[in-house]
XYZ file of C-alpha atoms in Angstrom:
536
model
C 0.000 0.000 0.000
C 1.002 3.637 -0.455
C 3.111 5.980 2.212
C 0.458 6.843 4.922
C 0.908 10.555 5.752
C -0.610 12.546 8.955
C -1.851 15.935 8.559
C -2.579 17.860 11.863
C -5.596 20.189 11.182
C -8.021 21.419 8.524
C -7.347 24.656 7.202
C -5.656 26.307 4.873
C -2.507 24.386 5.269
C -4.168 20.810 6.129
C -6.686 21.190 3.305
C -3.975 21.540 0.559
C -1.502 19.199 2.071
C -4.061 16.398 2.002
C -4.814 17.470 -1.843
C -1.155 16.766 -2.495
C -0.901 14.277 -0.724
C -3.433 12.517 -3.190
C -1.855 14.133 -6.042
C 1.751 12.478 -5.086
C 0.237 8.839 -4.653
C 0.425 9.458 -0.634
C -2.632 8.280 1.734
C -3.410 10.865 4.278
C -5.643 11.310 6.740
C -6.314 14.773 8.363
C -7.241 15.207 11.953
C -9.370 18.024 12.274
C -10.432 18.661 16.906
C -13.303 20.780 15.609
C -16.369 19.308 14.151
C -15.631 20.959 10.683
C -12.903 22.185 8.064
C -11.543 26.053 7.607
C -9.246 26.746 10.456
C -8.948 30.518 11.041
C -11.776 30.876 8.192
C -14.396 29.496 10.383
C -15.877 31.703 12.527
C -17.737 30.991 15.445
C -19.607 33.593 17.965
C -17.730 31.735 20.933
C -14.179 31.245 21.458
C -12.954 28.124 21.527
C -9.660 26.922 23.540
C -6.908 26.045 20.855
C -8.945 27.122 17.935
C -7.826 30.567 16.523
C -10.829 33.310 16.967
C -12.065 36.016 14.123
C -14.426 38.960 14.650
C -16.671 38.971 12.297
C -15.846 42.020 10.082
C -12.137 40.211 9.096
C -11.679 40.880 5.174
C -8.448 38.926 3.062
C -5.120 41.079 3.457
C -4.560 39.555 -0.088
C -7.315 39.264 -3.308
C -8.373 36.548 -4.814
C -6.075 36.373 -7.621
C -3.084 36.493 -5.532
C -4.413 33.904 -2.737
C -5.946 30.949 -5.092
C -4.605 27.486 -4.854
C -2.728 26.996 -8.127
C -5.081 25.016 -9.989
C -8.620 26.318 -8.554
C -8.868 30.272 -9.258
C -11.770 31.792 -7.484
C -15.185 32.110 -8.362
C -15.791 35.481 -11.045
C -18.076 36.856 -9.060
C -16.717 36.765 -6.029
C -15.926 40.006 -4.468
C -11.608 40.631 -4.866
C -10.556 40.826 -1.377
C -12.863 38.390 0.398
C -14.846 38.464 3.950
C -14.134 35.630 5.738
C -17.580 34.055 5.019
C -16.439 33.867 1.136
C -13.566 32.622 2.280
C -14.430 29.522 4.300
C -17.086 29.112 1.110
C -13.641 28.714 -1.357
C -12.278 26.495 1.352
C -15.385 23.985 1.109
C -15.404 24.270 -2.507
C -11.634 22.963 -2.888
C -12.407 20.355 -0.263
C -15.176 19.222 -2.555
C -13.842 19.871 -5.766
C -10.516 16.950 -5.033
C -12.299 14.608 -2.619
C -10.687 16.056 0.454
C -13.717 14.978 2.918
C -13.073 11.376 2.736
C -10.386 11.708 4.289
C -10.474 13.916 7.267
C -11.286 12.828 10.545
C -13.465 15.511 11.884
C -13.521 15.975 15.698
C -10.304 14.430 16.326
C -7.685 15.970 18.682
C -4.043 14.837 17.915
C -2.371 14.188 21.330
C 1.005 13.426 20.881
C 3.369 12.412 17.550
C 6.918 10.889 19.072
C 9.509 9.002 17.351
C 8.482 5.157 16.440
C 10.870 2.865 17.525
C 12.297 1.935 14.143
C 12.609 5.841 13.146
C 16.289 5.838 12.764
C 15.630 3.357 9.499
C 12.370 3.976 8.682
C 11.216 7.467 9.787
C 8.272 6.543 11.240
C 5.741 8.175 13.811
C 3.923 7.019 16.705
C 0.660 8.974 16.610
C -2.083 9.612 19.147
C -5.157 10.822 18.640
C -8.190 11.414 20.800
C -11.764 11.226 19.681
C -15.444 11.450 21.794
C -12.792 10.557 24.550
C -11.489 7.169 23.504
C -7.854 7.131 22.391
C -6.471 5.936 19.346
C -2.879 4.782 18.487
C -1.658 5.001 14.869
C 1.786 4.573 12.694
C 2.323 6.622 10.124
C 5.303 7.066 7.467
C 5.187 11.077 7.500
C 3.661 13.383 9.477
C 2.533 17.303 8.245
C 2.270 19.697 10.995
C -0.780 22.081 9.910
C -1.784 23.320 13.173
C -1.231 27.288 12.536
C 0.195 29.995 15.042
C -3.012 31.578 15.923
C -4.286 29.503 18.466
C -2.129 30.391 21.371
C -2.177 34.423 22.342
C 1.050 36.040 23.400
C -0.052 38.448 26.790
C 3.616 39.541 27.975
C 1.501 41.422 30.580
C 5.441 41.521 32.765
C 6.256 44.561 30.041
C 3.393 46.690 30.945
C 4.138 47.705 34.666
C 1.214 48.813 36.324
C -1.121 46.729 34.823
C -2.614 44.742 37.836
C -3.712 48.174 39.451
C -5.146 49.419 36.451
C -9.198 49.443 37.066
C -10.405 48.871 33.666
C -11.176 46.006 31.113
C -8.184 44.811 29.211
C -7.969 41.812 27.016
C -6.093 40.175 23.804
C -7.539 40.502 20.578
C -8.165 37.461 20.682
C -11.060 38.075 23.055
C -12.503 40.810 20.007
C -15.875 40.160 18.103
C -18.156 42.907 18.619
C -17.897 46.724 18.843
C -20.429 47.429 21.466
C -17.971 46.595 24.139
C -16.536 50.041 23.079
C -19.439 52.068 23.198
C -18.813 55.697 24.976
C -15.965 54.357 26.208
C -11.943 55.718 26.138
C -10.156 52.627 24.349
C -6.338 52.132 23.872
C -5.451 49.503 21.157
C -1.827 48.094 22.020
C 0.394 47.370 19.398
C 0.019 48.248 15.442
C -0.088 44.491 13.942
C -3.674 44.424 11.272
C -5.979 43.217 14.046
C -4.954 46.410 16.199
C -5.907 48.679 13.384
C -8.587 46.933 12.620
C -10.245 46.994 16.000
C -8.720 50.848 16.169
C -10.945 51.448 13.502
C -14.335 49.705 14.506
C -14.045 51.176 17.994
C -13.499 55.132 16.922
C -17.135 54.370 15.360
C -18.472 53.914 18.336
C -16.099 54.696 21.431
C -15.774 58.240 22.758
C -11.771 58.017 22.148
C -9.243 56.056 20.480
C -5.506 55.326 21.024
C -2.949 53.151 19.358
C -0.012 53.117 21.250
C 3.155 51.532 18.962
C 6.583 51.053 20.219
C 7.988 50.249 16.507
C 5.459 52.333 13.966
C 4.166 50.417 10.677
C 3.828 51.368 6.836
C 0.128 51.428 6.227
C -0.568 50.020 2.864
C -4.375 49.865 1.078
C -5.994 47.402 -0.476
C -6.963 49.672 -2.754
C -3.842 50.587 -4.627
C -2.140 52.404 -7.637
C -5.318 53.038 -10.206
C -7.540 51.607 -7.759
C -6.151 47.931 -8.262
C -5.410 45.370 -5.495
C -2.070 46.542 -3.873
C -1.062 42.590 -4.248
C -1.097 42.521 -8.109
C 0.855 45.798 -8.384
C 3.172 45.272 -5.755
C 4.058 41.032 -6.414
C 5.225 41.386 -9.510
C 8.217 39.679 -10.913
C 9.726 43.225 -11.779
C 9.147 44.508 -8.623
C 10.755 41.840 -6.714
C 13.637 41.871 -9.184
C 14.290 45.801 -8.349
C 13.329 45.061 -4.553
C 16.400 42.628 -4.518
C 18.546 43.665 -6.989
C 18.968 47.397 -6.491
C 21.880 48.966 -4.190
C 20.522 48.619 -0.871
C 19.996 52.504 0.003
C 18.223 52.382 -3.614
C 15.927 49.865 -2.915
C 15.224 51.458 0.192
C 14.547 55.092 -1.388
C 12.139 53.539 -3.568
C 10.238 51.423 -0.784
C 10.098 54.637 1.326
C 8.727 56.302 -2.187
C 5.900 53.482 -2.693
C 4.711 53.390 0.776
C 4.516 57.210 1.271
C 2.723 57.677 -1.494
C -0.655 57.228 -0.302
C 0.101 59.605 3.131
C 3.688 60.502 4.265
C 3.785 58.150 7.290
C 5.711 60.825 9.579
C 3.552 63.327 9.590
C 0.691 60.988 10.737
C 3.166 59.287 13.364
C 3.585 55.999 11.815
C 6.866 55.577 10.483
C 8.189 52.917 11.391
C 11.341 52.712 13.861
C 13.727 50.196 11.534
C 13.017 50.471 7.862
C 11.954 46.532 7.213
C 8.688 46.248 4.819
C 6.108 44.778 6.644
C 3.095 46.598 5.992
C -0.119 46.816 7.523
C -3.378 46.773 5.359
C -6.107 48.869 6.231
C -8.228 51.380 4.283
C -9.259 53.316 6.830
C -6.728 54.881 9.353
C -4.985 57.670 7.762
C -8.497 59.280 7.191
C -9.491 58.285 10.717
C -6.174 60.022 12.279
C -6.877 62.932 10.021
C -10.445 63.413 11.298
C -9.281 62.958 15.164
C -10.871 59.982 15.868
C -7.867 57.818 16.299
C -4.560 58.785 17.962
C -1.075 57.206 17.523
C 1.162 57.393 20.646
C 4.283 55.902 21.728
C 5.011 52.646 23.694
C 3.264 52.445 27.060
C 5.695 53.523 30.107
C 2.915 52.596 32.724
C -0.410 51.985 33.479
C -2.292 53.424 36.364
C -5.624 53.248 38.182
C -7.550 54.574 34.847
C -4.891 55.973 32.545
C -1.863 55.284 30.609
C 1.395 56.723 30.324
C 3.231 56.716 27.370
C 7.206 56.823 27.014
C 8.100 60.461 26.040
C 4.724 61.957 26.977
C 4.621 63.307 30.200
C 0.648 63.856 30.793
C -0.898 60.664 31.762
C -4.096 59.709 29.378
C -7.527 58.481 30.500
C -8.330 55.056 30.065
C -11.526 52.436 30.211
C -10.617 49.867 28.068
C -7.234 48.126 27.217
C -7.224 46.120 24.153
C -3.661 43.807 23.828
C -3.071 43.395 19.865
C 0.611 41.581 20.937
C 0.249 38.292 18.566
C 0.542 34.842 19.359
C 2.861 31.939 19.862
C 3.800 29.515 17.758
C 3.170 26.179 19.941
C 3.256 22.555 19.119
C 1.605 21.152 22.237
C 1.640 17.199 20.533
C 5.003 17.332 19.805
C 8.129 16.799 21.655
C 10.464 19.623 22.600
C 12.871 18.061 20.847
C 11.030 17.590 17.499
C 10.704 21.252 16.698
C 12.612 22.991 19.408
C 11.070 26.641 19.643
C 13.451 28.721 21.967
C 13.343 32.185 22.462
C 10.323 32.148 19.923
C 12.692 30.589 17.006
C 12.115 27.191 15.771
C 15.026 25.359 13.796
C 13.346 24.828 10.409
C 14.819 24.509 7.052
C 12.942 26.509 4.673
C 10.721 27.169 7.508
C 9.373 23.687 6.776
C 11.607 20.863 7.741
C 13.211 20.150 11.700
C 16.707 20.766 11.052
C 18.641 18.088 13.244
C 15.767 14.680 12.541
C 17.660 11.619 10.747
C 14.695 11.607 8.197
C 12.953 14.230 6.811
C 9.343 12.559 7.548
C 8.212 15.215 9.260
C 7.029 18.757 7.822
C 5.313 21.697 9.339
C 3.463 23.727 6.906
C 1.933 27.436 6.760
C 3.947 28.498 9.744
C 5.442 31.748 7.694
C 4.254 35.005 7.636
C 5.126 36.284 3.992
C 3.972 39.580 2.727
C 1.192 37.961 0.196
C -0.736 35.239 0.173
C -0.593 32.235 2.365
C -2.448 29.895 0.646
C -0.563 29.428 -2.351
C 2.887 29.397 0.289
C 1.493 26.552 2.099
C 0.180 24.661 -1.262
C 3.982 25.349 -2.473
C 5.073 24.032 1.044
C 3.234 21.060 0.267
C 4.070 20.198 -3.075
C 7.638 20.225 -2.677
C 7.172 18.437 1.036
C 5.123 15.187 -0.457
C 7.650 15.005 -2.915
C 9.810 14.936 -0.454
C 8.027 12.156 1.404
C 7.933 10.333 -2.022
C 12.221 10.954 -2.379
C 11.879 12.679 -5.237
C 11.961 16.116 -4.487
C 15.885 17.779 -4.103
C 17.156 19.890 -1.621
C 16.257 18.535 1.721
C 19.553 18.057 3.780
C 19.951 21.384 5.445
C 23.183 23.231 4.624
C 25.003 22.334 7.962
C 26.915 25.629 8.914
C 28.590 26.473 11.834
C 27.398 30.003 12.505
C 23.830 28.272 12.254
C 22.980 29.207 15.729
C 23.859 32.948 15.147
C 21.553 33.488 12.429
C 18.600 32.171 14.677
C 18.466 28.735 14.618
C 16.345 29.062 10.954
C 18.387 28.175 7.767
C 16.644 30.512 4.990
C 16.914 30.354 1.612
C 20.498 31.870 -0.037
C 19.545 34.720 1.828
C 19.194 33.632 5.046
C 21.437 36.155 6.082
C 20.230 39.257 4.409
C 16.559 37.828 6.173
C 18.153 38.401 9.482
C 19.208 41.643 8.962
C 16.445 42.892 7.176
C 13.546 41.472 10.113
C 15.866 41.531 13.359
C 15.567 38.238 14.603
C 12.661 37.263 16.565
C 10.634 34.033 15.269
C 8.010 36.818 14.777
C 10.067 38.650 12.467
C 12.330 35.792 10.604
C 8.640 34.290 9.810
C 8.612 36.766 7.016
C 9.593 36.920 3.808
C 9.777 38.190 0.706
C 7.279 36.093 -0.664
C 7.912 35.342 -4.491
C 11.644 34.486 -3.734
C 10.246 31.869 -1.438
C 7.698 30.689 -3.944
C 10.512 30.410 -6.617
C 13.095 28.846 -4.419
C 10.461 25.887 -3.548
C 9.283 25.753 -7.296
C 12.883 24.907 -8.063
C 13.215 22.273 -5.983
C 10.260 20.123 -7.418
C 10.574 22.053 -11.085
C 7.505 24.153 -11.281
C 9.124 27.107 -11.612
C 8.138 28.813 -14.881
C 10.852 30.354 -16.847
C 10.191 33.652 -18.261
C 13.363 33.625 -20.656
C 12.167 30.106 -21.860
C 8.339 31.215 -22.541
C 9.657 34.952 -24.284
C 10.619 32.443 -27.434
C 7.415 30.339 -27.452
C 4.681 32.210 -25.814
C 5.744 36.055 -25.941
C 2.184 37.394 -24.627
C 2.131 34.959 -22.151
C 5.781 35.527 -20.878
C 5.022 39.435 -20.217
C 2.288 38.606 -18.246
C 4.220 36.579 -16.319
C 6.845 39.093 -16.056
C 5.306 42.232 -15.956
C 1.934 41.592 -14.197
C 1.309 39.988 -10.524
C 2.567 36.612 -9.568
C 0.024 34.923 -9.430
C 0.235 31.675 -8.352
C -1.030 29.750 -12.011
C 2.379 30.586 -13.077
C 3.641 27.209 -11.043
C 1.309 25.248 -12.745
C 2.603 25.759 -16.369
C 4.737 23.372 -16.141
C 6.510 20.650 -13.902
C 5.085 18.055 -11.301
C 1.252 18.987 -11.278
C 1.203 21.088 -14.271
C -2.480 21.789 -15.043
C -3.550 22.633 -18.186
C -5.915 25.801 -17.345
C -3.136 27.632 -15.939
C -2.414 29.411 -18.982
C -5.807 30.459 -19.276
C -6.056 31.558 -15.614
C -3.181 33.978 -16.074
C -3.995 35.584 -19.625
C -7.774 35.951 -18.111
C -6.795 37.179 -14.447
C -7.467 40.980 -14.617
C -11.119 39.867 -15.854
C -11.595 38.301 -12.753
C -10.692 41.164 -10.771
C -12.830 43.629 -12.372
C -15.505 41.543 -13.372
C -17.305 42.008 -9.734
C -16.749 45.436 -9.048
C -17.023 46.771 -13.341
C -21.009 46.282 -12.669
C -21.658 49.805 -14.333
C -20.182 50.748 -17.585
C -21.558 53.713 -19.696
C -21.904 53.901 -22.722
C -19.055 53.787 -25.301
C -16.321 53.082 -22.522
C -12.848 51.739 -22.407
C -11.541 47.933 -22.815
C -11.120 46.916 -19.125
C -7.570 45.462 -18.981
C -4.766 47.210 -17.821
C -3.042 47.600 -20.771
C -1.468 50.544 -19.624
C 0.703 48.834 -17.168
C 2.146 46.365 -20.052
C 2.906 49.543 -22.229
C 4.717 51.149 -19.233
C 6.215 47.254 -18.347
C 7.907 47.477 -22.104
C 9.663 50.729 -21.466
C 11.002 49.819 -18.881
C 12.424 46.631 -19.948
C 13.992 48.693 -22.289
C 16.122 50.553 -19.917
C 17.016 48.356 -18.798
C 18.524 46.645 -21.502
C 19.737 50.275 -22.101
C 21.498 50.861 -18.658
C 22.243 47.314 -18.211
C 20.209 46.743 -15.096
């Protein structure tokens, strides 16, 4: 019979790793502890321990084009940047459209994965899993960690002295569905991440005052970009990345600054951001907000008293009802042994983010744990290509480069530039988590051969090969060819942009424009040109 493979949870991750599982020949089954599939996407009016927790009003950071699976575009009519409802709707639609449900256990908590007795030659894992209270014991030949990092709220309460004689409500954003809590009331948001400007937002509809207080600043990006298209599909280009990474350094950085400011110039609304790494925020709202007083950015907190705040390098003390902690999560593997995945100071030792550096055999993957700056999906269905492939021994690349300043760079081996990933995000798991996003795509797609190759395609498919280039990345391109190659993707690239404007082009007068973007192919051309002409 074929290699059994474990997946731990149903989400995102889960859901694609037990598609490619099927598509590799594997035979998984997915353990799923709630009583259905979507992870994060599911929302439920109560909170429940271990599962993550959305407020209603959560929206996609990333559209539609730029978060598909690779071989199962979204709907047409589906809105571009989807509510979460839309979301968990794709979600059952993938699960239905490859077969997924057979094979996911629902309601099935995995208790503990530890090293079979024969691991050291065969790689095997002793599973446990708990259902209705009865425990099961299982071998399997792999294992695929899809358990997310939003299930377990960080609370470093220690940092915020005063905090146990301050009077009011606080909680972690976790707690957050509803903004009636806020009503009339004085609210201070801590910490800048998207859920604190999110809830920032909400409350100052409804709250008497709002406060962000932000040790570290943020660019503020909008979904609703250059032109009024997606920010993702003008700012994940291959071009873009290409300049991002191959510019002089203080270049590259000039023209980040450039892009972000354009919208607002973040100092003048007291956002920039302490180091210079691009990590945006998404929301649509704020700068308008901060210019029509209803939400205030302040410093880190010094202290909290009896009902106000003091923030570091503000000497008046600010009145306070209602603290709101927007300080993340941790990443947790509760099943597994310390030893497995060893998370210290917040860093787990992962190659490629994937793979537990210092295990005999690679049998064991965890998948979706990276925050990159785009979509997740299509990271955690590249995750699981190459990973199953890996499983099979086909796919390259899986001993870790074994260096010795390994432990100075943060326990996590990154791609070629694991280094230059340090530097740019300091070095806390939080921060190595993310990265740019189509280098990451690429380097997997090379290791399993799905990576298209725009030099290759300029001979044979010119039109096709400038989309590719010029336009988003989206993620069809690493189904052209290569393990899995589909035959729609084609299609799905060169009929993308109709997608995207189909749902929201709903009124068009009378003797108007075509609808494609034409205009940023035209401008794609000239520059290709310089730089052919300056050598770039």
């Amino acid at each position: 019979s074929g290699m059994r493979v474990a997946v731990v949870g149903a989400g995102v991750s889960g859901l694609t790793a037990t598609k490619c599982c099927l598509d590799e020949g594997l035979e998984p089954t997915c353990f799923e502890q709630s009583q259905d599939i979507g992870g994060l996407w599911r929302y439920t009016e109560h909170i429940e321990a271990g599962r993550p927790s959305l407020y209603p009003s959560v929206i996609s950071n990333t559209s539609k084009e730029m978060s598909a699976f690779s071989d199962f575009p979204f709907p047409e009519d589906f809105p571009v940047f989807l509510p979460n409802a839309l979301l968990l709707d794709y979600l059952r639609r993938y699960a239905g459209r490859f077969g997924l449900g057979e094979h996911i256990k629902l309601g099935t908590t995995v208790v503990s994965i530890r090293k079979h007795a024969d691991f050291a030659s065969t790689g095997r894992w002793n599973v446990v899993t708990e259902a209705g209270g009865k425990q099961t014991s299982h071998v399997f030949d792999a294992v695929m960690v899809c358990s997310g990092n939003f299930s377990e709220p960080s609370l470093p309460l220690h940092c915020f002295p005063g905090i146990e004689r301050f009077r009011g409500q606080h909680f972690h954003s976790r707690q957050y569905k509803h903004p009636d809590v806020f009503q009339g009331k004085r609210v201070l948001v801590v910490g800048m991440g998207n859920s604190g400007v999110d809830i920032a937002v909400e409350a100052s509809r409804v709250a008497a005052k709002v406060t962000i207080s932000t040790t570290r600043g943020a660019w503020l990006l909008s979904r609703v970009f250059e032109h009024g298209y997606p920010w993702d599909m003008v700012l994940n280009t291959r071009l873009m990345s290409l300049i991002k990474t191959n510019l002089p350094k203080p270049l590259s950085q000039w023209w980040i600054d450039h892009k972000v400011n354009q919208w607002f110039n973040h100092e003048n609304y007291g956002l920039q951001p302490e180091k210079r790494y691009f990590l945006p925020v998404l929301n649509d709202d704020l700068p308008s907000y901060i210019l029509t007083g209803r939400v205030t950015i302040k410093p880190g907190v010094k202290e909290f008293r009896e009902s106000s705040v003091v923030f570091h390098a503000c000497p008046e003390e600010e009145p306070v009802d209602i603290v709101v902690f927007c300080t993340g999560y941790i990443t947790s593997f509760p099943f597994l042994e310390e030893s497995v995945v060893r998370v210290e100071d917040k860093q787990a030792s992962l190659y490629k983010y994937v793979f537990p550096t210092h295990l005999q055999k690679p049998t064991l993957a965890v998948l979706g744990l990276i925050k990159p700056f785009g979509g997740i999906m299509p990271v955690a269905e590249m995750q699981a290509r190459w990973v199953t492939r890996v499983f099979k021994g086909r796919g390259a690349n899986v001993s870790p480069p074994v260096s010795q300043n390994a432990a100075h760079t943060g326990h996590i081996l990154a791609s070629n530039q694991g280094d230059l990933t340090a530097k740019k995000f300091g070095l806390t798991f939080d921060e190595v988590l993310k990265t740019e996003w189509l280098v990451y795509l690429d380097t997997l797609a090379s290791f399993i051969g799905a990576k298209p190759s725009v030099l290759g395609l300029l001979c044979t498919d010119p039109w096709l090969a400038l989309s590719i280039f010029f336009g988003p990345c989206s993620p069809y391109q690493y189904r052209l060819g290569g393990p899995g190659r589909w035959e729609g993707a084609r299609q799905a690239i060169l009929t993308q942009w109709d997608r995207v404007l189909k749902p929201t082009r709903t009124r068009v007068p009378a003797g108007s424009s075509s609808s494609f973007p034409s205009l940023l192919t035209l401008v794609g051309i000239l520059l290709l040109l310089a730089a052919v002409i300056f050598g770039f």
